[in-house]
Amino acid sequence: MTTAAPVVVAPGDAAKTPKRKRRNRGGPAGGGGRDAWLLVLPALIPVVIFSVYPLVQGILLGFTDARAGLNLPVNFNGIDNYTKLSTNQLFWNSFGIGLVWAFSVTILQFLASLGLALLLNAKLRFRWLARTLALVPWAMPPVIIAIMWRLMLNPSYGPINQTLKGLGLPSDINWLGNASIALPVVIIVGVWAGMPQTTITLLAGLQGVQTELLEAAAIDGAGTWSRFWHVILPALRPIIIAITTLDLIWNFNSFALVYVLTAGGPGGTTMLPMLFAYNEAFRYGNFGYAAAMGNVMVVVIAIFLFVYLRGQMRSRNS
């Protein structure tokens, strides 16, 4: 039987250790960052072309005297548009109406959607059908929703007034033509139109609440209201902050729904700031002045976004 020859190690080689090759974090070719940008680029280009570029152009347009017409010179006029806007009482009235509209629709929409989400989260028969029907308004464009509600609210042949007539109640109500009730009616339509996305978001949050927490609270003697207030609402807090802020921004930017319903009437009682700027631009041809109005609204939306992002950061840190 043969034995293996002993390996002789030199004294200087004992202290040497083999060097490991350092991995290139950028990938085999060292272009990880470049590859990431190439992957993002197809989605980034449309955003820049259709969102960032028009936004920058609109902001710059607000500092000019641009008007409708062929070959008219466009001159930089500094803050003249904003000085004129500061004394435009009609615009600030529409701005106040827009804030009333946005906050009213957002708050009522959240409360109604939360109740509907709790109902859809319960173990009911035909729950799948109820969830499907709850999404119907979401599948309809705002213009179609507005046309449908105009027909329903028609004072002469609308089904709402016909139902009131059948019940022996006053049935000659001009829902969209009465200055005292037009805005509340439009708010109700806005709540109905915007409920689905809020409901689905809250329903997804409810399904993420740990059942162990609810069972532990029930064992400790907590009632239904106590479990809702101390367990469900804290679990939904990040989602509530996110969806209500986004709803507020969307509602403040509303245009098509109110434009088709009332076009800002009667008497300007439903004249949202978006409608006011639209009329200034496309009815009176003052593009620069209308862009200045849009810039004011951009600042307000930026404040809403700041509140939203700050709430998101706080919820992540907590």
Short mmCIF file of N, CA and C in Angstrom, two decimals, residues 76-155:
data_model
loop_
_atom_site.label_atom_id
_atom_site.label_comp_id
_atom_site.label_asym_id
_atom_site.label_seq_id
_atom_site.Cartn_x
_atom_site.Cartn_y
_atom_site.Cartn_z
N PHE A 76 -43.95 88.79 -22.34
CA PHE A 76 -43.80 88.52 -20.91
C PHE A 76 -44.30 89.73 -20.12
N ASN A 77 -45.23 89.50 -19.22
CA ASN A 77 -45.79 90.63 -18.45
C ASN A 77 -45.59 90.48 -16.95
N GLY A 78 -44.68 89.59 -16.55
CA GLY A 78 -44.35 89.46 -15.13
C GLY A 78 -45.53 88.98 -14.30
N ILE A 79 -45.82 89.73 -13.25
CA ILE A 79 -46.90 89.32 -12.34
C ILE A 79 -48.18 90.12 -12.58
N ASP A 80 -48.31 90.70 -13.77
CA ASP A 80 -49.51 91.49 -14.05
C ASP A 80 -50.78 90.65 -13.95
N ASN A 81 -50.72 89.41 -14.45
CA ASN A 81 -51.90 88.54 -14.38
C ASN A 81 -52.29 88.26 -12.93
N TYR A 82 -51.29 88.08 -12.08
CA TYR A 82 -51.58 87.76 -10.68
C TYR A 82 -52.06 89.00 -9.92
N THR A 83 -51.57 90.17 -10.30
CA THR A 83 -52.07 91.40 -9.70
C THR A 83 -53.53 91.61 -10.06
N LYS A 84 -53.85 91.35 -11.33
CA LYS A 84 -55.24 91.46 -11.77
C LYS A 84 -56.11 90.40 -11.11
N LEU A 85 -55.54 89.22 -10.94
CA LEU A 85 -56.30 88.11 -10.35
C LEU A 85 -56.60 88.35 -8.88
N SER A 86 -55.71 89.06 -8.20
CA SER A 86 -55.90 89.29 -6.76
C SER A 86 -57.14 90.13 -6.47
N THR A 87 -57.60 90.89 -7.46
CA THR A 87 -58.79 91.72 -7.27
C THR A 87 -60.01 91.17 -8.01
N ASN A 88 -59.90 89.97 -8.55
CA ASN A 88 -61.00 89.36 -9.28
C ASN A 88 -61.89 88.62 -8.29
N GLN A 89 -62.93 89.29 -7.84
CA GLN A 89 -63.79 88.71 -6.81
C GLN A 89 -64.53 87.49 -7.32
N LEU A 90 -64.87 87.46 -8.60
CA LEU A 90 -65.60 86.32 -9.15
C LEU A 90 -64.75 85.06 -9.09
N PHE A 91 -63.45 85.19 -9.37
CA PHE A 91 -62.58 84.02 -9.30
C PHE A 91 -62.46 83.50 -7.88
N TRP A 92 -62.29 84.41 -6.92
CA TRP A 92 -62.15 83.97 -5.54
C TRP A 92 -63.45 83.40 -5.00
N ASN A 93 -64.59 83.87 -5.51
CA ASN A 93 -65.86 83.23 -5.16
C ASN A 93 -65.90 81.80 -5.68
N SER A 94 -65.47 81.63 -6.93
CA SER A 94 -65.43 80.27 -7.49
C SER A 94 -64.42 79.41 -6.74
N PHE A 95 -63.34 80.03 -6.28
CA PHE A 95 -62.35 79.29 -5.51
C PHE A 95 -62.95 78.79 -4.20
N GLY A 96 -63.74 79.65 -3.55
CA GLY A 96 -64.42 79.23 -2.32
C GLY A 96 -65.42 78.12 -2.58
N ILE A 97 -66.16 78.24 -3.69
CA ILE A 97 -67.11 77.18 -4.06
C ILE A 97 -66.37 75.88 -4.32
N GLY A 98 -65.21 75.98 -4.96
CA GLY A 98 -64.42 74.78 -5.22
C GLY A 98 -63.95 74.10 -3.95
N LEU A 99 -63.55 74.89 -2.95
CA LEU A 99 -63.14 74.29 -1.68
C LEU A 99 -64.32 73.65 -0.96
N VAL A 100 -65.48 74.32 -0.98
CA VAL A 100 -66.68 73.72 -0.38
C VAL A 100 -67.02 72.41 -1.08
N TRP A 101 -66.99 72.43 -2.40
CA TRP A 101 -67.28 71.22 -3.19
C TRP A 101 -66.29 70.11 -2.85
N ALA A 102 -64.98 70.42 -2.87
CA ALA A 102 -63.96 69.39 -2.69
C ALA A 102 -64.04 68.77 -1.30
N PHE A 103 -64.13 69.59 -0.25
CA PHE A 103 -64.16 69.06 1.10
C PHE A 103 -65.48 68.34 1.39
N SER A 104 -66.58 68.88 0.90
CA SER A 104 -67.87 68.23 1.15
C SER A 104 -67.94 66.87 0.48
N VAL A 105 -67.56 66.82 -0.79
CA VAL A 105 -67.60 65.54 -1.50
C VAL A 105 -66.63 64.54 -0.87
N THR A 106 -65.44 65.00 -0.49
CA THR A 106 -64.44 64.09 0.08
C THR A 106 -64.91 63.51 1.41
N ILE A 107 -65.44 64.37 2.29
CA ILE A 107 -65.87 63.89 3.62
C ILE A 107 -67.08 62.95 3.49
N LEU A 108 -68.10 63.38 2.75
CA LEU A 108 -69.28 62.52 2.59
C LEU A 108 -68.93 61.24 1.85
N GLN A 109 -68.06 61.35 0.88
CA GLN A 109 -67.63 60.17 0.11
C GLN A 109 -66.91 59.17 1.01
N PHE A 110 -66.07 59.68 1.90
CA PHE A 110 -65.34 58.79 2.81
C PHE A 110 -66.29 58.10 3.78
N LEU A 111 -67.21 58.86 4.37
CA LEU A 111 -68.13 58.26 5.34
C LEU A 111 -69.02 57.21 4.68
N ALA A 112 -69.58 57.53 3.50
CA ALA A 112 -70.42 56.57 2.81
C ALA A 112 -69.63 55.36 2.36
N SER A 113 -68.41 55.58 1.88
CA SER A 113 -67.58 54.47 1.40
C SER A 113 -67.14 53.57 2.55
N LEU A 114 -66.86 54.17 3.70
CA LEU A 114 -66.47 53.36 4.86
C LEU A 114 -67.62 52.47 5.30
N GLY A 115 -68.83 53.03 5.35
CA GLY A 115 -69.99 52.21 5.71
C GLY A 115 -70.23 51.10 4.70
N LEU A 116 -70.11 51.42 3.42
CA LEU A 116 -70.31 50.40 2.39
C LEU A 116 -69.21 49.35 2.44
N ALA A 117 -67.97 49.76 2.71
CA ALA A 117 -66.87 48.80 2.80
C ALA A 117 -67.07 47.85 3.97
N LEU A 118 -67.53 48.38 5.11
CA LEU A 118 -67.81 47.51 6.26
C LEU A 118 -68.92 46.52 5.93
N LEU A 119 -69.92 46.98 5.18
CA LEU A 119 -71.01 46.09 4.79
C LEU A 119 -70.52 45.02 3.83
N LEU A 120 -69.72 45.40 2.86
CA LEU A 120 -69.23 44.43 1.89
C LEU A 120 -68.20 43.48 2.49
N ASN A 121 -67.60 43.87 3.61
CA ASN A 121 -66.63 43.00 4.27
C ASN A 121 -67.30 41.97 5.17
N ALA A 122 -68.59 42.18 5.47
CA ALA A 122 -69.32 41.24 6.32
C ALA A 122 -69.68 39.99 5.51
N LYS A 123 -69.97 38.93 6.23
CA LYS A 123 -70.31 37.66 5.59
C LYS A 123 -71.80 37.66 5.25
N LEU A 124 -72.09 38.15 4.05
CA LEU A 124 -73.46 38.24 3.59
C LEU A 124 -73.66 37.34 2.38
N ARG A 125 -74.90 36.97 2.14
CA ARG A 125 -75.22 36.21 0.93
C ARG A 125 -75.12 37.14 -0.28
N PHE A 126 -74.64 36.56 -1.39
CA PHE A 126 -74.47 37.30 -2.64
C PHE A 126 -73.53 38.50 -2.44
N ARG A 127 -72.53 38.30 -1.60
CA ARG A 127 -71.58 39.39 -1.37
C ARG A 127 -70.82 39.72 -2.65
N TRP A 128 -70.53 38.73 -3.47
CA TRP A 128 -69.81 38.96 -4.72
C TRP A 128 -70.61 39.85 -5.66
N LEU A 129 -71.94 39.67 -5.65
CA LEU A 129 -72.79 40.50 -6.50
C LEU A 129 -72.82 41.94 -6.01
N ALA A 130 -72.89 42.12 -4.68
CA ALA A 130 -72.90 43.47 -4.12
C ALA A 130 -71.59 44.19 -4.43
N ARG A 131 -70.47 43.47 -4.35
CA ARG A 131 -69.18 44.10 -4.67
C ARG A 131 -69.10 44.48 -6.13
N THR A 132 -69.66 43.66 -7.00
CA THR A 132 -69.67 43.98 -8.43
C THR A 132 -70.51 45.21 -8.71
N LEU A 133 -71.70 45.29 -8.10
CA LEU A 133 -72.57 46.44 -8.32
C LEU A 133 -71.95 47.73 -7.76
N ALA A 134 -71.17 47.59 -6.69
CA ALA A 134 -70.53 48.78 -6.11
C ALA A 134 -69.51 49.40 -7.06
N LEU A 135 -69.02 48.62 -8.01
CA LEU A 135 -68.02 49.12 -8.95
C LEU A 135 -68.62 49.74 -10.20
N VAL A 136 -69.94 49.67 -10.35
CA VAL A 136 -70.58 50.15 -11.58
C VAL A 136 -70.26 51.62 -11.87
N PRO A 137 -70.40 52.54 -10.90
CA PRO A 137 -70.08 53.94 -11.23
C PRO A 137 -68.63 54.14 -11.66
N TRP A 138 -67.73 53.31 -11.16
CA TRP A 138 -66.31 53.44 -11.51
C TRP A 138 -66.08 53.11 -12.98
N ALA A 139 -66.91 52.25 -13.55
CA ALA A 139 -66.75 51.84 -14.94
C ALA A 139 -67.36 52.83 -15.92
N MET A 140 -68.01 53.88 -15.41
CA MET A 140 -68.69 54.84 -16.27
C MET A 140 -67.89 56.14 -16.34
N PRO A 141 -67.69 56.70 -17.53
CA PRO A 141 -67.02 58.00 -17.64
C PRO A 141 -67.82 59.09 -16.94
N PRO A 142 -67.15 60.13 -16.45
CA PRO A 142 -67.87 61.21 -15.76
C PRO A 142 -68.93 61.89 -16.63
N VAL A 143 -68.68 61.99 -17.93
CA VAL A 143 -69.66 62.63 -18.81
C VAL A 143 -70.94 61.80 -18.87
N ILE A 144 -70.80 60.48 -18.95
CA ILE A 144 -71.98 59.61 -18.99
C ILE A 144 -72.73 59.68 -17.67
N ILE A 145 -72.00 59.71 -16.57
CA ILE A 145 -72.64 59.85 -15.26
C ILE A 145 -73.44 61.15 -15.18
N ALA A 146 -72.84 62.23 -15.66
CA ALA A 146 -73.52 63.53 -15.60
C ALA A 146 -74.77 63.53 -16.48
N ILE A 147 -74.69 62.96 -17.68
CA ILE A 147 -75.86 62.90 -18.55
C ILE A 147 -76.97 62.06 -17.91
N MET A 148 -76.60 60.94 -17.31
CA MET A 148 -77.59 60.08 -16.66
C MET A 148 -78.30 60.82 -15.53
N TRP A 149 -77.52 61.54 -14.70
CA TRP A 149 -78.13 62.27 -13.59
C TRP A 149 -78.94 63.47 -14.06
N ARG A 150 -78.54 64.09 -15.16
CA ARG A 150 -79.36 65.19 -15.71
C ARG A 150 -80.74 64.68 -16.13
N LEU A 151 -80.76 63.50 -16.72
CA LEU A 151 -82.04 62.91 -17.11
C LEU A 151 -82.87 62.55 -15.89
N MET A 152 -82.22 62.00 -14.85
CA MET A 152 -82.95 61.63 -13.64
C MET A 152 -83.49 62.85 -12.90
N LEU A 153 -82.75 63.97 -12.96
CA LEU A 153 -83.13 65.18 -12.23
C LEU A 153 -83.94 66.14 -13.06
N ASN A 154 -84.30 65.75 -14.26
CA ASN A 154 -85.08 66.64 -15.12
C ASN A 154 -86.40 67.00 -14.43
N PRO A 155 -86.73 68.30 -14.34
CA PRO A 155 -87.93 68.70 -13.60
C PRO A 155 -89.24 68.27 -14.26
#
